[in-house]
Short mmCIF file of C-alpha atoms in Angstrom, two decimals:
data_model
loop_
_atom_site.label_atom_id
_atom_site.label_comp_id
_atom_site.label_asym_id
_atom_site.label_seq_id
_atom_site.Cartn_x
_atom_site.Cartn_y
_atom_site.Cartn_z
CA MET A 35 174.83 -54.12 -14.92
CA GLU A 36 173.15 -51.36 -16.81
CA THR A 37 175.04 -48.91 -18.76
CA ILE A 38 173.88 -45.36 -18.46
CA GLU A 39 174.10 -43.25 -21.65
CA PRO A 40 175.46 -39.65 -21.18
CA ARG A 41 172.82 -37.11 -22.29
CA LEU A 42 173.87 -34.00 -24.17
CA THR A 43 172.41 -30.48 -24.26
CA LEU A 44 171.76 -28.93 -27.60
CA ALA A 45 174.99 -26.76 -27.25
CA GLU A 46 177.09 -29.79 -26.44
CA PHE A 47 175.62 -31.49 -29.36
CA ASP A 48 176.39 -28.53 -31.71
CA ALA A 49 179.99 -28.48 -30.34
CA LEU A 50 180.61 -32.15 -31.54
CA PRO A 51 183.30 -32.20 -34.24
CA ASP A 52 182.07 -32.47 -37.76
CA ASP A 53 183.52 -35.96 -38.72
CA GLY A 54 180.88 -36.80 -41.42
CA GLU A 55 178.74 -38.83 -39.25
CA TRP A 56 175.00 -38.43 -39.53
CA ARG A 57 173.88 -37.64 -36.14
CA GLU A 58 170.61 -36.68 -34.39
CA LEU A 59 169.79 -35.81 -30.84
CA LEU A 60 166.82 -37.42 -29.31
CA ASP A 61 165.99 -36.56 -25.58
CA GLY A 62 169.65 -35.73 -25.05
CA ARG A 63 170.95 -39.08 -26.61
CA VAL A 64 173.01 -39.08 -29.76
CA LEU A 65 171.82 -41.26 -32.49
CA VAL A 66 174.43 -42.14 -35.19
CA THR A 67 172.90 -43.45 -38.29
CA PRO A 68 174.60 -45.53 -40.81
CA ALA A 69 174.58 -44.70 -44.47
CA PRO A 70 171.13 -45.42 -46.06
CA ARG A 71 170.61 -48.51 -48.33
CA PRO A 72 169.63 -47.80 -51.90
CA ILE A 73 166.00 -48.86 -51.13
CA HIS A 74 165.74 -46.20 -48.64
CA GLN A 75 167.34 -43.57 -50.95
CA THR A 76 164.97 -44.36 -53.70
CA ALA A 77 161.96 -44.13 -51.54
CA ALA A 78 163.03 -41.02 -49.71
CA GLY A 79 163.92 -39.24 -53.27
CA ASN A 80 160.58 -40.22 -54.80
CA LEU A 81 158.68 -38.97 -51.64
CA TYR A 82 160.67 -35.54 -51.94
CA THR A 83 160.01 -35.31 -55.59
CA LEU A 84 156.30 -35.91 -55.18
CA LEU A 85 155.98 -33.59 -52.27
CA ARG A 86 158.15 -30.79 -53.80
CA ALA A 87 156.26 -30.93 -57.06
CA ALA A 88 152.77 -30.28 -55.34
CA ARG A 89 153.84 -27.88 -52.70
CA THR A 90 152.48 -24.37 -52.62
CA PRO A 91 154.95 -21.15 -52.86
CA ASP A 92 154.65 -20.47 -49.13
CA LEU A 93 156.12 -23.90 -48.15
CA LEU A 94 159.34 -25.64 -48.30
CA VAL A 95 160.30 -29.17 -48.82
CA TYR A 96 163.75 -30.47 -47.49
CA PHE A 97 165.51 -33.63 -47.90
CA ALA A 98 167.84 -35.03 -45.05
CA PRO A 99 170.15 -34.02 -43.45
CA PHE A 100 168.25 -30.92 -42.41
CA ASP A 101 167.69 -30.17 -38.67
CA TYR A 102 164.16 -29.94 -36.96
CA ARG A 103 164.66 -28.65 -33.55
CA PRO A 104 161.35 -29.05 -31.55
CA GLY A 105 162.91 -27.88 -28.28
CA GLY A 106 164.74 -29.62 -25.36
CA PRO A 107 167.68 -31.69 -26.07
CA ASN A 108 166.34 -32.65 -29.50
CA SER A 109 167.76 -32.24 -33.12
CA LEU A 110 166.21 -34.52 -35.57
CA GLN A 111 166.60 -34.99 -39.32
CA PRO A 112 163.64 -36.60 -40.99
CA ASP A 113 164.18 -38.15 -44.18
CA VAL A 114 161.75 -35.51 -45.79
CA LEU A 115 160.12 -32.57 -44.15
CA VAL A 116 157.56 -29.74 -45.11
CA CYS A 117 157.42 -26.52 -43.24
CA HIS A 118 156.34 -22.99 -43.75
CA ARG A 119 158.98 -20.88 -45.59
CA GLN A 120 159.10 -18.41 -42.67
CA ASP A 121 159.98 -21.09 -40.05
CA VAL A 122 163.36 -21.82 -41.60
CA GLY A 123 166.17 -20.30 -39.62
CA PRO A 124 169.89 -20.55 -39.32
CA GLN A 125 169.76 -23.74 -37.30
CA GLY A 126 167.01 -25.36 -39.28
CA VAL A 127 163.29 -25.38 -38.41
CA GLN A 128 162.24 -24.85 -34.78
CA ARG A 129 158.42 -24.48 -35.26
CA PRO A 130 156.06 -27.54 -35.71
CA LEU A 131 156.54 -29.22 -38.86
CA LEU A 132 153.45 -29.65 -41.31
CA LEU A 133 154.90 -33.19 -42.39
CA ALA A 134 157.78 -35.16 -41.10
CA VAL A 135 158.66 -38.45 -43.17
CA GLU A 136 160.83 -41.29 -42.09
CA VAL A 137 161.74 -44.19 -44.36
CA ALA A 138 162.23 -46.90 -41.80
CA SER A 139 165.51 -48.92 -41.90
CA PRO A 140 166.24 -51.82 -39.70
CA SER A 141 168.84 -49.76 -37.85
CA THR A 142 166.34 -46.81 -37.15
CA ARG A 143 163.00 -48.55 -36.99
CA HIS A 144 162.55 -48.47 -33.18
CA GLN A 145 163.59 -44.65 -33.07
CA ASP A 146 161.20 -43.90 -36.08
CA VAL A 147 158.12 -45.84 -34.82
CA MET A 148 158.25 -45.23 -31.01
CA ARG A 149 160.48 -42.40 -29.69
CA LYS A 150 160.18 -40.14 -32.82
CA ARG A 151 156.46 -40.45 -33.08
CA LEU A 152 156.07 -39.54 -29.31
CA LEU A 153 158.40 -36.47 -29.89
CA TYR A 154 156.50 -35.35 -33.06
CA GLU A 155 153.10 -35.80 -31.43
CA ALA A 156 154.17 -33.80 -28.34
CA HIS A 157 155.58 -31.11 -30.19
CA GLY A 158 152.35 -30.60 -32.58
CA VAL A 159 153.75 -31.97 -36.02
CA GLN A 160 150.53 -32.01 -38.13
CA SER A 161 151.43 -35.14 -39.99
CA TYR A 162 153.95 -37.84 -39.71
CA TRP A 163 154.54 -40.58 -42.28
CA ILE A 164 156.52 -43.70 -41.80
CA PHE A 165 157.29 -45.71 -45.04
CA GLU A 166 158.32 -49.44 -44.67
CA PRO A 167 160.14 -49.97 -48.03
CA GLU A 168 160.62 -53.72 -47.56
CA ASP A 169 156.73 -54.18 -47.33
CA ALA A 170 155.69 -51.14 -49.43
CA VAL A 171 153.65 -49.92 -46.46
CA LEU A 172 152.89 -46.28 -45.60
CA VAL A 173 151.66 -45.42 -42.10
CA VAL A 174 150.12 -41.99 -42.09
CA LEU A 175 149.79 -40.48 -38.63
CA GLU A 176 147.75 -37.07 -38.41
CA LEU A 177 147.40 -34.80 -35.37
CA LYS A 178 143.67 -34.86 -34.19
CA ASN A 179 143.09 -33.16 -30.67
CA GLY A 180 146.64 -33.42 -29.78
CA GLN A 181 147.01 -37.04 -30.69
CA PHE A 182 148.15 -38.90 -33.78
CA VAL A 183 145.51 -40.93 -35.59
CA ASP A 184 146.82 -43.57 -38.05
CA ARG A 185 145.84 -44.91 -41.31
CA VAL A 186 147.74 -47.75 -43.23
CA PHE A 187 148.25 -47.99 -47.00
CA LYS A 188 149.79 -50.86 -48.69
CA ASP A 189 151.17 -51.73 -52.11
CA ASP A 190 149.04 -50.13 -54.81
CA GLU A 191 146.60 -48.46 -52.42
CA VAL A 192 146.29 -44.75 -53.12
CA PHE A 193 146.78 -42.34 -50.26
CA GLU A 194 145.05 -39.08 -51.21
CA ALA A 195 146.89 -36.80 -48.76
CA GLU A 196 145.23 -33.59 -47.64
CA LEU A 197 147.83 -32.68 -45.10
CA PRO A 198 150.18 -30.63 -45.71
CA TYR A 199 148.53 -30.22 -49.13
CA PRO A 200 146.82 -32.40 -51.60
CA VAL A 201 149.08 -35.11 -53.14
CA GLN A 202 148.75 -38.70 -54.24
CA ILE A 203 151.05 -41.27 -52.78
CA VAL A 204 151.14 -45.00 -53.85
CA PRO A 205 153.37 -47.02 -51.67
CA ALA A 206 154.57 -49.44 -54.32
CA GLU A 207 155.43 -46.65 -56.70
CA LEU A 208 157.78 -45.04 -54.05
CA LEU A 209 160.17 -48.08 -54.80
CA GLU A 210 160.40 -47.35 -58.43
CA TYR A 211 163.75 -46.17 -59.94
#
């Protein structure tokens, strides 16, 4: 027998009690994420630091939890995001992001690689990076003609990002503390 998950609207999601859980809403389904592991926080923190240092004054870099609401029953919290300063409102960001970054964890990998990828692509996010800390692999997805095109960087390979702005990323260095 198959269990059907109830789906929530954004208003119902916003009305949930604040119990300290880290929640996202993806296609109306509530995702509750456990506390991140140290390797996850190290990588996310290093990405945030690199991106923030390279940004231009008209852009903002946020670290989760911070809402990206692309429309429909969706409220996502990428580990790191980059957006235009003027796109930030009281509920977070509702316009397409310039960059969404997810540091994959065993508990979130399926959502990051499959479901969020499709949603980010459909809503015009310019660039989506998925970092796999256990293997020091950075998957870079960039929007070309409405579809993500991917490139993969491993270990000490240097990724010379152009989107959202020039910055150098070396996957192995994201794990340094």
